[in-house]
Amino acid sequence: MDKTSLSRRCFLKWSALLGTSAITIPALGDWIDPSGPLGEPPPVGTTSAAVSSSQDAAFRVIRAGCPSHNCGGRCLLRITVQDGKILRIETDDRPGDTIADPQLRACIRGRAYRKRQYHPDRLQYPLKRTGRRGEGKFERVSWDEALEKMAAELRRVKTVHGNSALFIPYGTGSYSQTNGRQTAQRLLNLFGGSLGSYNNYSWACMANATSTVYGTNVTGNQRQDWVHAKIILMWGWNPAEMRDGTNTEFFLRKARENGARLICLDPRHTLSAASLADEWIPIRPGTDAAMMSAMAYVMIKEGLIDKAFVKTHCLGFDETQMPTGTKGAESYQDYILGTRDRKPKTPEWAEAITGIPRDTIARIAREYATQKPGVLYQGYGMQRRAYGEQVVRAGCVLAAITGNVGLPGGWAGGMGLQAPDGGPVWNVFPTGPNPVKTSIPTFLWTEAVLRGKEMGPEQGVRGADKLDNNIKLIYAVASNILVNQHADINRTVRMLRDESLVEFIAVQDNFLTPSARFADLVLPACTQFETWGVADGWKYGDEVFLNPPIVDPPFETKSDYRICAEIAERLGFGPAYTEGRTERDWVDWSLDQFRKTRFSGLPTLAEMEKQNQGVFTNPVTAPAVALGDFRRDPEKFPLSTPSGKIEIFSPALQALNKPETVPAVPKYIQEWESPFGPEAKTYPLQALGHHTLARVHSTMEKVDWLEEAFPQRLFINPVDAAARGLQNADSARVFNARGEMIIPCRITPRIRPGVVAVPQGAWWAPDEKGIDHGGSINVLTSSRWTPLAFGNAQHTIMVEVKKA
Amino acid sequence: MVNQWAFYVNSDACSGCKTCQVACKDKNELAAGVHWRKVTEVTGGSWEKKNGLWVSTVAAYHLSMACCHCLEPVCAVSCSTKSIWKREDGIVFIDGSRCTRCRRCETVCPYGAIRYDPVSTYMTKCDFCVDDLALGLAPACVAACPNRALDFGDFEVLKKKYGPSNSVFPLPDPAEFKPALVLKPHRHAEFIGTHHPEIGNWAEI
């Protein structure tokens, strides 16, 4: 087909969308209207900033940080306000836009924020439950009644059960010091404490496993260094959709322009794959460690290992460097070559598991081992899976045996916090010490509700041999973990409906989220546009953002800090909570803390206000390299692993004596729900809950500008759709033994056959039968945790899809 | 003096994040469904089973498109009330007060750039942020792009800077409609254009 007819066909097709089937091109004629007001158009849209500023005193343009959610970026906004209302949101326009100090341009979510800010569903008043728990029936109460109820329940549960029965669940809806769960943590710590928690829902395996190899999670170079890389393996990494640092795409593109080859390994052909990658490798979910093992096999067999580096810097690669006291144990090379299990981890072996042709696996192994220096960047999705610790360790080992550790243009793999100091500080708001010294892995909070008193170290309990309480009171602030974001929603809500288990639930948020529907008391928080706040950069950011109040809190909403301060007042320790400080005073105080850590040149609050820049940046002109000292002199600068070396073989993991689930060298382990297991007969499709630009996890739900841009859909390959008689946009039932949803499907070749995806975070919307119509992936996910990190494995699920 | 304002679109750098689309909506207060700028997803390639394995040649690119402010705008020609005209600076403009809502302009535009606005109840489209231009500022979409994939300027200057107009699926031949658009095709555009190209996101554009 020639180009002209192709374009004509497309043109007709595009026009067909607009409701016409035949196009006639009018003759060109007198289309310049002499009577038209040439050059003097009527005003269109919002009046421009500078035009009005000279005319209207109530008009302001404020530069501020984009509200701090758990989005993976921190960006700058320019907010136009008139008469107490936000008219327009723009972004960073600082001149220069250099690689050392690029503009911090906001993404689609920041630019759509007015629609969240002025959403008709925003909570306005405190609410008290009137129906059964979870039924969603509430009545308005006064702040006085709400605060009194909150204080009374805290006192009652403390008296009856003790402080360890109080719990503040994980929540990432606000991160601006004076808004967010830390404000409640300070409250309860002053009240005698609450059950602690560690880990998060993002990177539990990453954080726990990277350190078993390197003794640190600071394994990343500053991003400006990527221009030195010759190859970048974006392994399960999708910064275009989950950001992972403002400008991460910008730096990757600079690397491309500098000649790096970028390869994207992902079951989805992501926006990152489209915009950044030279090649897409559609690997089967949960099998990354198998491909990594086969790459190691090729490197060993073809002599591509950096033997000198392995000899001086690593432990347990082969039998010549096994740690003392582990004689006879299987080395990494033993595992790869199949010395013990008689299963060499060949590309052929991995092909059957990963679905990637053996030649491709071998080629990528050769490219990564010879095109040095290179980056193997591991996304976090692949570790929110069964045995997620293994893939983290396997990636670190590939970086180590190719000698890519501690080099400009290299990357040590794993967690990848940035050199030299691990990056941002995030929360400086002082929560104070928690008098309750026991803590649980955050993902196991439902276990602590159901059987806390039976939980001990085997369930990840720290600080005690057994918990002395089940969780009896939950105070969720900026958290939708109670229902929507935790695994296995149907299980969780059965538990929450039983008022004999958790006796009192308070949820404090901007909206009546699915979690808030299960509250006994709903406390309306204001947004970050309505109070003072401050935040520093994301994982790789080198900035401090000021978040001054842009507009007043509407209705009866208040900042999280203010609400907690008023509860503290009722509990009798108001002054201890506030120390006499307002939100603005705490921002001032927080800026001092930031100044003491990474931002020595940070201006004072008064100066920042006056300058109206919204941000202070540390330009990166000489990007730091992680583990550089260790590379240069491993004797003088040993790692903080027990051996001081890169522990390919971990004696500490061996000592756990769980070789099947936590082996001492990284292995591929078949997942507990797998296309290779018996469950695949009933539920043959793997389901992923990827990040979408339509939301930040469950924040920004119901913003129409975002919903229309990235509608909530089941993404399914044409092969799988055809096998089920599905047409594009058909309603599809997605189900397994744990739950069911009905949502429209999007048939797309941009996902591997055998895999479907439903972006995580959409709000659970059950019908009377309990079938979800909101597209909330957590009706399908499992609450089973990973063996070492006690992390969430929410991406390891099998489902079936049928036409609804 | 600019004779013809034009957009530059680097499809190779576009991730399809649609920040431009929403920045445009925020500036122009556009309701859901009214896209003055929209991002089209184009997929190509296929899946084939070889030796028992699913092997992919799938690739994709994104096209961020608004009104191309064509040199010879068919929309203006089609408008019986002369509500659409071309300014001296090349911007194609709609005067809603004269619009009869016959929607002929919508059907003749090969770029799907003209949209009925249910709020104002007339036909609307990209006005190149003329008010911002007058202040020396970039159009909202250009200033927004996190990937720095958009630019704007005088058409002749842009062509010198970035190359010719170009066309990729599903855009018509630029010789046919003379858009004031400079497009850098995606690195896989040629492959995709010859391997079952399809629009992947009809419902969103």
mmCIF file of N, CA and C in Angstrom, chain A residues 3 7-8 10 13-14 17-18 23 26-28 30-31 33 37-38 41-42 44 46 48 88-89 97 103 105-108 111 114 247 249 253 256 271 274-277 280 351 705 708-711 717 719 746 749-751 753, chain B residues 12-19 22-23 25-27 29-30 32-33 35-36 38 40-41 47 53-54 56 62 71-72 76-77 82 86-87 93 98 107 112 127 132 135 142-145 147-148 167 169-171 176 186-187 202 204:
data_model
loop_
_atom_site.group_PDB
_atom_site.id
_atom_site.type_symbol
_atom_site.label_atom_id
_atom_site.label_comp_id
_atom_site.label_asym_id
_atom_site.label_seq_id
_atom_site.Cartn_x
_atom_site.Cartn_y
_atom_site.Cartn_z
ATOM 1 N N LYS A 3 1.862 5.259 0.390
ATOM 2 C CA LYS A 3 1.680 6.154 1.520
ATOM 3 C C LYS A 3 0.415 7.011 1.390
ATOM 4 N N SER A 7 -2.587 7.015 4.011
ATOM 5 C CA SER A 7 -2.978 8.185 4.793
ATOM 6 C C SER A 7 -4.429 8.555 4.516
ATOM 7 N N ARG A 8 -4.866 8.337 3.285
ATOM 8 C CA ARG A 8 -6.262 8.651 2.981
ATOM 9 C C ARG A 8 -7.180 7.708 3.758
ATOM 10 N N CYS A 10 -6.557 6.283 6.567
ATOM 11 C CA CYS A 10 -6.514 6.646 7.978
ATOM 12 C C CYS A 10 -7.352 7.880 8.229
ATOM 13 N N LYS A 13 -10.805 7.078 8.397
ATOM 14 C CA LYS A 13 -11.123 6.369 9.617
ATOM 15 C C LYS A 13 -11.240 7.352 10.776
ATOM 16 N N TRP A 14 -10.293 8.262 10.808
ATOM 17 C CA TRP A 14 -10.298 9.251 11.883
ATOM 18 C C TRP A 14 -11.566 10.103 11.797
ATOM 19 N N LEU A 17 -14.742 8.631 13.069
ATOM 20 C CA LEU A 17 -14.942 8.767 14.505
ATOM 21 C C LEU A 17 -15.800 9.981 14.812
ATOM 22 N N LEU A 18 -15.674 10.963 13.970
ATOM 23 C CA LEU A 18 -16.352 12.224 14.226
ATOM 24 C C LEU A 18 -17.766 12.238 13.663
ATOM 25 N N ILE A 23 -16.280 12.264 3.022
ATOM 26 C CA ILE A 23 -15.634 13.568 3.164
ATOM 27 C C ILE A 23 -15.498 14.191 1.784
ATOM 28 N N PRO A 26 -13.735 20.881 0.442
ATOM 29 C CA PRO A 26 -14.263 22.064 -0.221
ATOM 30 C C PRO A 26 -13.186 22.767 -1.031
ATOM 31 N N ALA A 27 -13.607 23.442 -2.050
ATOM 32 C CA ALA A 27 -12.657 24.214 -2.831
ATOM 33 C C ALA A 27 -12.113 25.334 -1.961
ATOM 34 N N LEU A 28 -10.858 25.601 -2.154
ATOM 35 C CA LEU A 28 -10.273 26.674 -1.364
ATOM 36 C C LEU A 28 -10.837 27.991 -1.827
ATOM 37 N N ASP A 30 -12.385 31.958 -0.194
ATOM 38 C CA ASP A 30 -12.160 33.208 0.522
ATOM 39 C C ASP A 30 -12.249 32.951 2.019
ATOM 40 N N TRP A 31 -11.211 32.329 2.548
ATOM 41 C CA TRP A 31 -11.305 31.956 3.956
ATOM 42 C C TRP A 31 -10.663 32.959 4.892
ATOM 43 N N ASP A 33 -11.412 36.249 6.343
ATOM 44 C CA ASP A 33 -12.585 37.114 6.426
ATOM 45 C C ASP A 33 -12.138 38.558 6.612
ATOM 46 N N PRO A 37 -12.175 40.489 13.002
ATOM 47 C CA PRO A 37 -11.294 41.329 13.805
ATOM 48 C C PRO A 37 -9.876 40.750 13.828
ATOM 49 N N LEU A 38 -9.154 40.921 12.741
ATOM 50 C CA LEU A 38 -7.822 40.319 12.622
ATOM 51 C C LEU A 38 -6.923 40.719 13.785
ATOM 52 N N PRO A 41 -8.571 38.752 18.792
ATOM 53 C CA PRO A 41 -9.526 37.685 19.095
ATOM 54 C C PRO A 41 -10.315 37.999 20.366
ATOM 55 N N PRO A 42 -11.499 37.449 20.442
ATOM 56 C CA PRO A 42 -12.234 37.580 21.701
ATOM 57 C C PRO A 42 -11.510 36.794 22.783
ATOM 58 N N VAL A 44 -10.498 34.087 25.301
ATOM 59 C CA VAL A 44 -10.803 32.670 25.329
ATOM 60 C C VAL A 44 -10.256 32.094 26.616
ATOM 61 N N THR A 46 -9.444 30.991 30.464
ATOM 62 C CA THR A 46 -9.118 31.737 31.663
ATOM 63 C C THR A 46 -8.245 32.932 31.312
ATOM 64 N N SER A 48 -5.427 35.388 31.287
ATOM 65 C CA SER A 48 -4.029 35.096 31.560
ATOM 66 C C SER A 48 -3.519 35.828 32.793
ATOM 67 N N ARG A 88 -6.029 28.713 37.782
ATOM 68 C CA ARG A 88 -5.199 28.028 36.794
ATOM 69 C C ARG A 88 -3.983 27.447 37.489
ATOM 70 N N ILE A 89 -3.532 26.302 36.994
ATOM 71 C CA ILE A 89 -2.337 25.669 37.535
ATOM 72 C C ILE A 89 -1.338 25.482 36.400
ATOM 73 N N ASP A 97 16.705 25.111 32.451
ATOM 74 C CA ASP A 97 16.317 23.719 32.206
ATOM 75 C C ASP A 97 17.541 22.864 31.860
ATOM 76 N N GLN A 103 14.038 21.898 34.967
ATOM 77 C CA GLN A 103 12.718 22.318 35.431
ATOM 78 C C GLN A 103 11.983 21.115 36.018
ATOM 79 N N ARG A 105 8.833 19.902 36.022
ATOM 80 C CA ARG A 105 7.520 20.031 35.385
ATOM 81 C C ARG A 105 6.549 18.988 35.921
ATOM 82 N N ALA A 106 5.377 19.464 36.293
ATOM 83 C CA ALA A 106 4.360 18.591 36.887
ATOM 84 C C ALA A 106 3.762 17.670 35.829
ATOM 85 N N CYS A 107 3.258 16.535 36.274
ATOM 86 C CA CYS A 107 2.625 15.581 35.373
ATOM 87 C C CYS A 107 1.132 15.883 35.253
ATOM 88 N N ILE A 108 0.454 15.040 34.547
ATOM 89 C CA ILE A 108 -0.973 15.226 34.278
ATOM 90 C C ILE A 108 -1.784 15.371 35.565
ATOM 91 N N ARG A 111 -1.425 18.797 37.068
ATOM 92 C CA ARG A 111 -2.088 19.793 36.231
ATOM 93 C C ARG A 111 -3.612 19.695 36.320
ATOM 94 N N ARG A 114 -6.988 21.080 40.127
ATOM 95 C CA ARG A 114 -8.170 21.891 40.430
ATOM 96 C C ARG A 114 -9.412 21.024 40.522
ATOM 97 N N ASN A 247 11.547 14.011 36.429
ATOM 98 C CA ASN A 247 12.636 14.122 35.447
ATOM 99 C C ASN A 247 13.438 12.845 35.231
ATOM 100 N N GLU A 249 12.566 10.444 33.345
ATOM 101 C CA GLU A 249 12.514 10.266 31.886
ATOM 102 C C GLU A 249 13.471 11.219 31.173
ATOM 103 N N ARG A 253 16.400 10.087 28.712
ATOM 104 C CA ARG A 253 16.486 10.536 27.328
ATOM 105 C C ARG A 253 17.864 11.137 27.045
ATOM 106 N N ARG A 256 20.041 8.278 26.317
ATOM 107 C CA ARG A 256 19.793 7.820 24.940
ATOM 108 C C ARG A 256 20.517 8.697 23.930
ATOM 109 N N LEU A 271 4.194 2.927 28.684
ATOM 110 C CA LEU A 271 4.514 4.222 28.099
ATOM 111 C C LEU A 271 6.033 4.412 28.078
ATOM 112 N N ALA A 274 7.382 2.623 25.053
ATOM 113 C CA ALA A 274 7.117 3.354 23.810
ATOM 114 C C ALA A 274 8.052 4.547 23.656
ATOM 115 N N SER A 275 8.259 5.270 24.735
ATOM 116 C CA SER A 275 8.955 6.547 24.585
ATOM 117 C C SER A 275 10.455 6.452 24.816
ATOM 118 N N LEU A 276 10.908 5.423 25.490
ATOM 119 C CA LEU A 276 12.321 5.400 25.871
ATOM 120 C C LEU A 276 13.111 4.214 25.323
ATOM 121 N N ALA A 277 12.450 3.104 25.044
ATOM 122 C CA ALA A 277 13.200 1.874 24.800
ATOM 123 C C ALA A 277 13.504 1.642 23.322
ATOM 124 N N TRP A 280 11.714 -3.970 23.365
ATOM 125 C CA TRP A 280 10.800 -4.412 24.427
ATOM 126 C C TRP A 280 10.897 -5.925 24.551
ATOM 127 N N GLU A 351 13.807 -20.138 28.903
ATOM 128 C CA GLU A 351 12.829 -19.858 27.840
ATOM 129 C C GLU A 351 11.455 -20.426 28.193
ATOM 130 N N TRP A 705 -11.019 14.785 34.220
ATOM 131 C CA TRP A 705 -9.965 15.019 33.233
ATOM 132 C C TRP A 705 -8.963 13.861 33.197
ATOM 133 N N GLU A 708 -10.964 10.439 31.812
ATOM 134 C CA GLU A 708 -11.137 10.368 30.358
ATOM 135 C C GLU A 708 -9.794 10.130 29.663
ATOM 136 N N ALA A 709 -8.715 10.593 30.288
ATOM 137 C CA ALA A 709 -7.392 10.410 29.682
ATOM 138 C C ALA A 709 -6.920 8.970 29.824
ATOM 139 N N PHE A 710 -7.155 8.389 30.986
ATOM 140 C CA PHE A 710 -6.729 7.015 31.241
ATOM 141 C C PHE A 710 -7.866 6.263 31.920
ATOM 142 N N PRO A 711 -8.890 5.890 31.138
ATOM 143 C CA PRO A 711 -10.038 5.227 31.752
ATOM 144 C C PRO A 711 -9.661 3.881 32.370
ATOM 145 N N ASN A 717 -4.808 -8.935 25.881
ATOM 146 C CA ASN A 717 -4.246 -9.164 24.554
ATOM 147 C C ASN A 717 -5.334 -9.690 23.605
ATOM 148 N N VAL A 719 -5.272 -12.060 21.588
ATOM 149 C CA VAL A 719 -5.321 -13.529 21.595
ATOM 150 C C VAL A 719 -6.247 -14.020 22.713
ATOM 151 N N ARG A 746 -10.150 -3.273 27.422
ATOM 152 C CA ARG A 746 -9.419 -2.626 26.330
ATOM 153 C C ARG A 746 -8.538 -3.699 25.712
ATOM 154 N N PRO A 749 -2.533 -4.975 21.875
ATOM 155 C CA PRO A 749 -1.369 -5.856 21.750
ATOM 156 C C PRO A 749 -0.252 -5.486 22.728
ATOM 157 N N ARG A 750 -0.468 -4.390 23.490
ATOM 158 C CA ARG A 750 0.610 -3.892 24.350
ATOM 159 C C ARG A 750 0.663 -4.645 25.683
ATOM 160 N N ILE A 751 0.276 -5.891 25.686
ATOM 161 C CA ILE A 751 0.424 -6.736 26.863
ATOM 162 C C ILE A 751 0.613 -8.163 26.379
ATOM 163 N N PRO A 753 0.305 -12.103 25.830
ATOM 164 C CA PRO A 753 -0.776 -13.092 25.975
ATOM 165 C C PRO A 753 -0.607 -13.851 27.298
ATOM 166 N N ASP B 12 8.871 10.961 18.904
ATOM 167 C CA ASP B 12 9.869 10.024 19.430
ATOM 168 C C ASP B 12 10.059 10.208 20.939
ATOM 169 N N ALA B 13 9.833 11.414 21.412
ATOM 170 C CA ALA B 13 10.028 11.690 22.839
ATOM 171 C C ALA B 13 8.731 11.631 23.624
ATOM 172 N N CYS B 14 7.603 11.572 22.914
ATOM 173 C CA CYS B 14 6.290 11.622 23.594
ATOM 174 C C CYS B 14 6.002 10.285 24.259
ATOM 175 N N SER B 15 5.663 10.333 25.539
ATOM 176 C CA SER B 15 5.338 9.089 26.244
ATOM 177 C C SER B 15 3.839 8.824 26.252
ATOM 178 N N GLY B 16 3.052 9.770 25.764
ATOM 179 C CA GLY B 16 1.600 9.591 25.819
ATOM 180 C C GLY B 16 1.029 9.898 27.189
ATOM 181 N N CYS B 17 1.715 10.726 27.964
ATOM 182 C CA CYS B 17 1.274 10.989 29.342
ATOM 183 C C CYS B 17 0.099 11.947 29.421
ATOM 184 N N LYS B 18 -0.161 12.691 28.344
ATOM 185 C CA LYS B 18 -1.331 13.561 28.239
ATOM 186 C C LYS B 18 -1.319 14.759 29.174
ATOM 187 N N THR B 19 -0.158 15.100 29.673
ATOM 188 C CA THR B 19 -0.069 16.316 30.477
ATOM 189 C C THR B 19 -0.443 17.535 29.636
ATOM 190 N N VAL B 22 -4.248 17.966 29.478
ATOM 191 C CA VAL B 22 -4.872 18.506 30.686
ATOM 192 C C VAL B 22 -4.422 19.945 30.952
ATOM 193 N N ALA B 23 -3.178 20.270 30.621
ATOM 194 C CA ALA B 23 -2.737 21.661 30.766
ATOM 195 C C ALA B 23 -3.595 22.568 29.893
ATOM 196 N N LYS B 25 -6.701 21.916 28.995
ATOM 197 C CA LYS B 25 -8.036 21.978 29.607
ATOM 198 C C LYS B 25 -8.056 22.927 30.790
ATOM 199 N N ASP B 26 -6.974 22.914 31.559
ATOM 200 C CA ASP B 26 -6.908 23.791 32.734
ATOM 201 C C ASP B 26 -6.869 25.250 32.289
ATOM 202 N N LYS B 27 -6.094 25.512 31.270
ATOM 203 C CA LYS B 27 -5.986 26.903 30.789
ATOM 204 C C LYS B 27 -7.313 27.378 30.199
ATOM 205 N N GLU B 29 -10.345 25.888 30.472
ATOM 206 C CA GLU B 29 -11.566 25.517 31.197
ATOM 207 C C GLU B 29 -12.460 24.625 30.340
ATOM 208 N N LEU B 30 -11.881 23.568 29.813
ATOM 209 C CA LEU B 30 -12.632 22.690 28.918
ATOM 210 C C LEU B 30 -13.225 21.520 29.681
ATOM 211 N N ALA B 32 -14.743 17.717 30.258
ATOM 212 C CA ALA B 32 -14.358 16.390 29.799
ATOM 213 C C ALA B 32 -15.013 16.141 28.439
ATOM 214 N N GLY B 33 -14.254 15.550 27.536
ATOM 215 C CA GLY B 33 -14.781 15.268 26.198
ATOM 216 C C GLY B 33 -14.418 16.330 25.178
ATOM 217 N N HIS B 35 -11.617 18.082 23.669
ATOM 218 C CA HIS B 35 -10.155 18.061 23.597
ATOM 219 C C HIS B 35 -9.684 19.043 22.537
ATOM 220 N N TRP B 36 -9.050 20.094 22.944
ATOM 221 C CA TRP B 36 -8.386 20.958 21.964
ATOM 222 C C TRP B 36 -7.038 20.365 21.605
ATOM 223 N N LYS B 38 -5.145 16.521 21.960
ATOM 224 C CA LYS B 38 -5.427 15.146 22.328
ATOM 225 C C LYS B 38 -4.240 14.285 21.925
ATOM 226 N N THR B 40 -3.035 10.678 20.558
ATOM 227 C CA THR B 40 -3.443 9.444 19.896
ATOM 228 C C THR B 40 -2.368 8.382 20.085
ATOM 229 N N GLU B 41 -2.831 7.207 20.480
ATOM 230 C CA GLU B 41 -1.923 6.076 20.628
ATOM 231 C C GLU B 41 -1.977 5.247 19.343
ATOM 232 N N TRP B 47 1.619 -10.292 17.415
ATOM 233 C CA TRP B 47 2.093 -11.451 18.185
ATOM 234 C C TRP B 47 1.992 -12.685 17.302
ATOM 235 N N LEU B 53 6.295 -20.376 21.471
ATOM 236 C CA LEU B 53 6.434 -19.149 22.249
ATOM 237 C C LEU B 53 5.696 -18.014 21.559
ATOM 238 N N TRP B 54 5.103 -17.153 22.356
ATOM 239 C CA TRP B 54 4.524 -15.941 21.803
ATOM 240 C C TRP B 54 5.641 -14.944 21.567
ATOM 241 N N SER B 56 6.741 -11.237 19.940
ATOM 242 C CA SER B 56 6.105 -9.955 19.643
ATOM 243 C C SER B 56 6.960 -9.111 18.725
ATOM 244 N N HIS B 62 3.041 7.697 20.228
ATOM 245 C CA HIS B 62 1.966 8.608 20.607
ATOM 246 C C HIS B 62 2.109 9.909 19.836
ATOM 247 N N LEU B 71 -2.282 26.073 6.556
ATOM 248 C CA LEU B 71 -2.034 27.220 5.701
ATOM 249 C C LEU B 71 -3.277 27.545 4.871
ATOM 250 N N GLU B 72 -4.000 26.490 4.489
ATOM 251 C CA GLU B 72 -5.252 26.688 3.741
ATOM 252 C C GLU B 72 -6.348 25.914 4.471
ATOM 253 N N ALA B 76 -12.207 26.636 7.613
ATOM 254 C CA ALA B 76 -12.644 28.006 7.313
ATOM 255 C C ALA B 76 -13.416 28.045 6.005
ATOM 256 N N VAL B 77 -12.924 27.269 5.035
ATOM 257 C CA VAL B 77 -13.616 27.210 3.743
ATOM 258 C C VAL B 77 -15.027 26.661 3.923
ATOM 259 N N LYS B 82 -18.730 32.183 7.981
ATOM 260 C CA LYS B 82 -17.411 32.795 8.123
ATOM 261 C C LYS B 82 -17.047 33.055 9.586
ATOM 262 N N LYS B 86 -8.569 32.983 9.322
ATOM 263 C CA LYS B 86 -7.137 32.857 9.582
ATOM 264 C C LYS B 86 -6.575 34.248 9.862
ATOM 265 N N ARG B 87 -5.925 34.383 10.996
ATOM 266 C CA ARG B 87 -5.361 35.682 11.359
ATOM 267 C C ARG B 87 -4.080 35.958 10.566
ATOM 268 N N PHE B 93 -8.842 30.865 13.737
ATOM 269 C CA PHE B 93 -9.612 31.318 14.883
ATOM 270 C C PHE B 93 -11.104 31.123 14.665
ATOM 271 N N ARG B 98 -20.688 33.835 16.049
ATOM 272 C CA ARG B 98 -21.278 33.724 14.708
ATOM 273 C C ARG B 98 -21.548 32.270 14.312
ATOM 274 N N THR B 107 -16.548 18.013 10.712
ATOM 275 C CA THR B 107 -16.460 16.846 9.836
ATOM 276 C C THR B 107 -15.370 16.992 8.786
ATOM 277 N N GLY B 112 -9.364 16.102 13.410
ATOM 278 C CA GLY B 112 -10.293 15.973 14.536
ATOM 279 C C GLY B 112 -10.088 17.067 15.556
ATOM 280 N N ASP B 127 -6.672 27.804 20.194
ATOM 281 C CA ASP B 127 -6.451 29.169 19.717
ATOM 282 C C ASP B 127 -4.975 29.562 19.863
ATOM 283 N N ASP B 132 -1.524 34.206 25.876
ATOM 284 C CA ASP B 132 -0.182 33.972 26.412
ATOM 285 C C ASP B 132 0.898 34.386 25.413
ATOM 286 N N LEU B 135 1.905 37.815 25.572
ATOM 287 C CA LEU B 135 2.763 38.146 26.714
ATOM 288 C C LEU B 135 4.160 37.547 26.561
ATOM 289 N N VAL B 142 2.809 23.404 25.337
ATOM 290 C CA VAL B 142 4.261 23.384 25.114
ATOM 291 C C VAL B 142 4.996 23.561 26.446
ATOM 292 N N ALA B 143 4.524 24.510 27.245
ATOM 293 C CA ALA B 143 5.174 24.777 28.524
ATOM 294 C C ALA B 143 4.998 23.620 29.490
ATOM 295 N N ALA B 144 3.997 22.768 29.240
ATOM 296 C CA ALA B 144 3.666 21.706 30.186
ATOM 297 C C ALA B 144 4.484 20.441 29.998
ATOM 298 N N CYS B 145 4.908 20.153 28.797
ATOM 299 C CA CYS B 145 5.369 18.800 28.447
ATOM 300 C C CYS B 145 6.533 18.344 29.316
ATOM 301 N N ASN B 147 8.244 15.807 28.954
ATOM 302 C CA ASN B 147 9.274 15.206 28.105
ATOM 303 C C ASN B 147 9.904 16.201 27.147
ATOM 304 N N ARG B 148 9.501 17.450 27.242
ATOM 305 C CA ARG B 148 10.038 18.494 26.356
ATOM 306 C C ARG B 148 9.887 18.059 24.892
ATOM 307 N N SER B 167 4.662 13.140 7.897
ATOM 308 C CA SER B 167 3.364 12.562 8.196
ATOM 309 C C SER B 167 3.568 11.136 8.634
ATOM 310 N N PHE B 169 1.141 7.651 10.227
ATOM 311 C CA PHE B 169 -0.203 7.140 10.480
ATOM 312 C C PHE B 169 -0.736 7.755 11.768
ATOM 313 N N PRO B 170 -1.949 8.236 11.854
ATOM 314 C CA PRO B 170 -3.006 8.268 10.851
ATOM 315 C C PRO B 170 -3.164 9.646 10.215
ATOM 316 N N LEU B 171 -2.116 10.419 10.179
ATOM 317 C CA LEU B 171 -2.238 11.780 9.652
ATOM 318 C C LEU B 171 -2.264 11.767 8.132
ATOM 319 N N GLU B 176 -1.532 17.634 1.270
ATOM 320 C CA GLU B 176 -2.960 17.706 1.001
ATOM 321 C C GLU B 176 -3.635 18.827 1.805
ATOM 322 N N HIS B 186 8.329 9.022 15.410
ATOM 323 C CA HIS B 186 8.916 8.084 16.371
ATOM 324 C C HIS B 186 9.903 7.173 15.643
ATOM 325 N N ARG B 187 10.914 6.712 16.367
ATOM 326 C CA ARG B 187 11.941 5.870 15.731
ATOM 327 C C ARG B 187 11.365 4.585 15.138
ATOM 328 N N TRP B 202 -9.220 4.904 20.600
ATOM 329 C CA TRP B 202 -10.333 5.634 19.986
ATOM 330 C C TRP B 202 -11.185 6.367 21.015
ATOM 331 N N GLU B 204 -10.592 7.675 23.689
ATOM 332 C CA GLU B 204 -9.983 8.775 24.438
ATOM 333 C C GLU B 204 -9.710 10.000 23.574
#
